[in-house]
Short mmCIF file of C-alpha atoms in Angstrom, two decimals:
data_model
loop_
_atom_site.label_atom_id
_atom_site.label_comp_id
_atom_site.label_asym_id
_atom_site.label_seq_id
_atom_site.Cartn_x
_atom_site.Cartn_y
_atom_site.Cartn_z
CA MET E 1 -15.18 -1.42 -8.82
CA VAL E 2 -13.35 1.07 -6.80
CA LYS E 3 -15.49 4.22 -6.92
CA SER E 4 -13.42 7.50 -5.49
CA PRO E 5 -14.77 10.43 -4.21
CA ILE E 6 -13.88 12.33 -7.30
CA GLY E 7 -17.17 9.87 -8.92
CA LEU E 8 -15.08 7.55 -10.85
CA ASN E 9 -14.82 3.23 -10.90
CA LEU E 10 -12.33 1.25 -11.72
CA CYS E 11 -12.57 -1.88 -13.31
CA SER E 12 -9.08 -4.26 -12.93
CA TRP E 13 -9.23 -8.08 -15.03
CA ASN E 14 -7.17 -10.09 -16.69
CA ALA E 15 -8.67 -11.44 -19.96
CA ASN E 16 -5.93 -14.01 -20.75
CA GLY E 17 -6.35 -13.05 -23.87
CA LEU E 18 -8.10 -9.77 -25.20
CA LEU E 19 -8.31 -10.49 -28.84
CA ARG E 20 -10.86 -13.38 -28.42
CA ARG E 21 -13.34 -11.81 -25.60
CA ARG E 22 -13.57 -8.86 -27.55
CA VAL E 23 -16.96 -8.70 -28.41
CA GLU E 24 -18.50 -10.22 -25.09
CA LEU E 25 -16.39 -7.04 -23.12
CA ARG E 26 -17.40 -4.66 -25.19
CA ILE E 27 -21.51 -5.73 -23.61
CA PHE E 28 -19.84 -5.49 -20.02
CA ILE E 29 -18.49 -2.37 -20.85
CA GLU E 30 -21.90 -1.43 -22.25
CA LYS E 31 -23.73 -3.05 -19.72
CA HIS E 32 -21.20 -1.28 -16.78
CA SER E 33 -19.56 2.21 -18.07
CA PRO E 34 -16.49 1.67 -15.69
CA ASP E 35 -14.57 4.81 -15.75
CA ILE E 36 -11.13 3.19 -15.92
CA PHE E 37 -10.90 -0.60 -17.16
CA LEU E 38 -7.36 -1.30 -16.01
CA ILE E 39 -6.78 -4.88 -18.09
CA GLN E 40 -3.45 -7.19 -17.85
CA GLU E 41 -2.76 -10.40 -19.87
CA THR E 42 -4.08 -8.70 -23.37
CA HIS E 43 -1.99 -11.45 -25.30
CA LEU E 44 -1.38 -8.41 -28.22
CA ARG E 45 1.49 -7.67 -30.73
CA PRO E 46 2.89 -4.45 -31.78
CA SER E 47 0.68 -4.87 -34.54
CA HIS E 48 -2.76 -6.15 -33.70
CA THR E 49 -5.49 -3.15 -33.08
CA PHE E 50 -8.04 -2.67 -30.45
CA THR E 51 -9.79 0.18 -29.17
CA ILE E 52 -14.04 0.59 -27.59
CA ALA E 53 -16.47 3.42 -28.29
CA ASN E 54 -15.93 6.85 -26.19
CA TYR E 55 -12.35 4.99 -25.03
CA THR E 56 -8.93 6.37 -24.62
CA CYS E 57 -6.99 3.17 -25.28
CA TYR E 58 -2.75 2.59 -23.68
CA ARG E 59 -1.58 -0.71 -23.86
CA ASN E 60 2.05 -1.82 -23.09
CA ASP E 61 2.50 -5.82 -25.39
CA ARG E 62 5.31 -7.94 -24.10
CA ILE E 63 7.82 -7.77 -26.95
CA THR E 64 8.38 -11.47 -27.96
CA ASN E 65 9.58 -13.92 -30.61
CA ALA E 66 6.83 -16.75 -28.54
CA THR E 67 3.25 -17.63 -28.47
CA ALA E 68 1.75 -14.11 -27.78
CA ALA E 69 1.37 -13.40 -23.88
CA GLY E 70 1.37 -11.47 -21.21
CA GLY E 71 0.55 -7.40 -22.00
CA THR E 72 -1.41 -4.90 -20.06
CA LEU E 73 -4.10 -2.09 -21.08
CA ILE E 74 -5.42 1.41 -20.33
CA LEU E 75 -9.44 1.77 -20.94
CA ILE E 76 -10.09 5.25 -19.87
CA LYS E 77 -13.53 7.53 -20.74
CA LYS E 78 -12.90 10.36 -23.20
CA SER E 79 -14.25 13.02 -21.40
CA LEU E 80 -11.84 12.00 -17.83
CA LYS E 81 -8.97 14.83 -18.08
CA HIS E 82 -5.64 12.22 -18.29
CA TYR E 83 -2.29 11.85 -19.03
CA CYS E 84 -0.16 9.18 -20.30
CA LEU E 85 3.41 8.17 -18.94
CA PRO E 86 5.42 5.50 -20.85
CA THR E 87 6.48 3.06 -19.27
CA PRO E 88 10.52 2.64 -18.25
CA PRO E 89 12.63 -0.75 -18.79
CA MET E 90 11.22 -3.09 -16.00
CA GLN E 91 12.88 -5.84 -14.39
CA ALA E 92 9.99 -8.30 -12.94
CA ILE E 93 6.52 -6.67 -13.97
CA GLU E 94 4.74 -5.07 -16.85
CA ALA E 95 2.65 -1.96 -16.95
CA THR E 96 0.59 1.26 -17.69
CA ASN E 97 0.69 4.13 -16.49
CA ILE E 98 -2.34 7.26 -17.07
CA ILE E 99 -2.65 10.40 -14.23
CA LEU E 100 -5.62 11.78 -14.07
CA THR E 101 -5.67 15.34 -14.09
CA PRO E 102 -9.57 15.72 -12.23
CA LEU E 103 -10.14 20.33 -11.80
CA ASP E 104 -11.16 19.44 -8.08
CA HIS E 105 -8.52 17.09 -6.46
CA ASP E 106 -4.87 15.98 -6.82
CA PRO E 107 -3.43 14.19 -9.77
CA VAL E 108 -3.95 10.47 -9.11
CA SER E 109 -1.82 7.86 -10.60
CA ILE E 110 -3.51 4.68 -11.88
CA VAL E 111 -1.41 1.81 -13.12
CA SER E 112 -2.43 -1.52 -14.53
CA VAL E 113 0.07 -3.86 -12.76
CA TYR E 114 0.20 -7.42 -14.34
CA ILE E 115 3.12 -9.64 -12.40
CA PRO E 116 4.10 -12.84 -14.04
CA PRO E 117 4.39 -16.02 -12.30
CA SER E 118 7.57 -16.26 -13.26
CA SER E 119 9.02 -13.14 -11.98
CA ASP E 120 12.23 -12.60 -9.95
CA ASP E 121 10.30 -12.22 -6.29
CA ASN E 122 13.14 -9.87 -5.51
CA LEU E 123 12.66 -7.52 -8.05
CA PHE E 124 9.17 -6.46 -8.23
CA THR E 125 9.46 -3.80 -5.29
CA ILE E 126 11.68 -1.85 -7.25
CA ASP E 127 9.72 -1.64 -10.12
CA LEU E 128 6.43 -0.73 -7.48
CA GLU E 129 8.49 1.69 -6.07
CA TYR E 130 9.26 3.67 -9.32
CA PHE E 131 4.62 3.74 -9.77
CA LEU E 132 4.67 4.85 -6.49
CA GLN E 133 6.70 7.96 -6.55
CA THR E 134 4.61 9.21 -10.01
CA SER E 135 2.49 11.17 -7.85
CA SER E 136 2.05 11.08 -3.90
CA HIS E 137 -2.08 9.78 -5.13
CA CYS E 138 -1.78 6.49 -6.29
CA VAL E 139 -3.48 2.95 -7.20
CA VAL E 140 -1.60 0.53 -8.53
CA PHE E 141 -4.48 -2.40 -9.52
CA GLY E 142 -4.25 -5.15 -11.17
CA ASP E 143 -2.77 -9.22 -11.30
CA PHE E 144 0.34 -8.89 -9.09
CA ASN E 145 -0.11 -13.32 -8.50
CA ALA E 146 0.51 -13.01 -4.93
CA THR E 147 -0.91 -14.66 -2.41
CA HIS E 148 -1.12 -13.72 1.67
CA SER E 149 -3.65 -14.51 4.41
CA ALA E 150 -3.96 -10.77 4.69
CA TRP E 151 -6.07 -10.14 1.94
CA ASN E 152 -7.75 -13.89 2.32
CA CYS E 153 -5.70 -16.94 1.28
CA ASN E 154 -4.41 -19.53 2.08
CA VAL E 155 -1.33 -19.74 0.85
CA ASN E 156 1.32 -16.92 1.91
CA SER E 157 3.30 -17.62 -1.14
CA ASN E 158 7.32 -15.95 -1.48
CA ARG E 159 5.52 -13.04 -3.04
CA GLY E 160 2.82 -12.75 -0.74
CA LYS E 161 5.33 -12.18 2.26
CA HIS E 162 7.53 -9.64 0.18
CA LEU E 163 4.42 -7.51 -0.63
CA PHE E 164 2.74 -7.56 2.51
CA ASN E 165 6.29 -6.33 4.30
CA PHE E 166 6.45 -3.86 1.30
CA ALA E 167 2.90 -2.25 1.84
CA ASN E 168 3.32 -2.43 5.54
CA ILE E 169 7.23 -0.44 5.40
CA LEU E 170 5.49 2.33 2.61
CA ASN E 171 2.59 2.49 4.70
CA LEU E 172 0.15 1.66 1.82
CA HIS E 173 -3.08 -0.04 1.80
CA ILE E 174 -4.27 -2.90 0.05
CA ALA E 175 -7.99 -3.22 -1.27
CA PHE E 176 -9.07 -6.77 -1.52
CA PRO E 177 -12.83 -7.91 -2.31
CA ASP E 178 -14.06 -10.59 -0.10
CA SER E 179 -14.86 -13.37 -2.67
CA PRO E 180 -11.76 -14.69 -4.79
CA THR E 181 -10.53 -13.07 -8.05
CA ARG E 182 -9.54 -16.34 -10.07
CA PHE E 183 -10.05 -20.36 -10.43
CA GLY E 184 -8.23 -22.58 -11.22
CA HIS E 185 -8.57 -26.48 -10.50
CA ASN E 186 -9.87 -26.98 -7.77
CA SER E 187 -8.54 -23.97 -6.61
CA ALA E 188 -9.84 -20.26 -6.17
CA ASN E 189 -7.66 -18.02 -4.88
CA THR E 190 -7.44 -14.03 -4.35
CA ILE E 191 -4.23 -12.12 -7.12
CA ASP E 192 -6.11 -8.87 -8.77
CA PHE E 193 -5.94 -6.59 -6.18
CA ALA E 194 -5.23 -2.16 -5.33
CA LEU E 195 -1.76 -1.21 -4.29
CA ILE E 196 -3.34 2.17 -2.28
CA LYS E 197 -1.00 5.14 -1.68
CA ASN E 198 -2.29 8.41 0.48
CA PHE E 199 -5.67 7.67 -1.38
CA TYR E 200 -7.87 7.30 1.83
CA TYR E 201 -11.12 7.36 1.19
CA PRO E 202 -14.08 5.62 1.84
CA TYR E 203 -14.94 2.88 -1.61
CA THR E 204 -16.16 -0.46 -2.20
CA ILE E 205 -14.48 -3.20 -4.17
CA LYS E 206 -15.90 -6.33 -5.51
CA SER E 207 -15.17 -9.58 -7.74
CA ILE E 208 -17.95 -10.14 -10.16
CA ASN E 209 -18.58 -13.82 -12.23
CA ASP E 210 -18.46 -11.77 -15.17
CA LEU E 211 -16.13 -12.37 -18.60
CA TYR E 212 -14.67 -15.33 -19.32
CA SER E 213 -11.00 -15.86 -18.56
CA ASP E 214 -9.57 -18.02 -15.11
CA HIS E 215 -10.09 -14.54 -13.62
CA ASN E 216 -13.19 -12.48 -12.41
CA PRO E 217 -13.36 -8.83 -12.51
CA VAL E 218 -12.53 -6.52 -9.64
CA PHE E 219 -15.34 -4.09 -9.52
#
């Protein structure tokens, strides 16, 4: 959960397939009531319908003839002033982008991002730059599939090193929870976190053991 001074709670979660988890997701939302819910690996096709009461849904499905995979989505409470930016063709990432327009604050760009493991490690930062330019205040939140000791991982992967250098060059802040977010066979890593531009306010961020997936929600 990222909580800002404009009164917002953000939650990000890699669902690893959303349709089979709709019931538990609705229970989770009723329990925690996030203002903005960013979801990755939705595995939705354009023919699928997905709605949650009192939320507006924006999504970008991975278009493929193979098994449904990838995809990003943002649920935002209908009471929040915002608009959605269309996502242009990307080279290495999948993303959905909204712009918050609160009355007492500058616009804030919120991005649900998924970087597939197979994406080119030399191209993903070009895509990230596009979203970082959508507003002077920006939060890119989701599954980066990047490991680095700077966010409590045991291994510095190629992508992690590129992302760490990219964040340092652009003076971006990486917000990550104290505990792992993704659990595999005999392994645990922190790969779900937020990349923040010009949003210097107190916040809390934590990985919570809720919802069934190989990823925890980052709340």
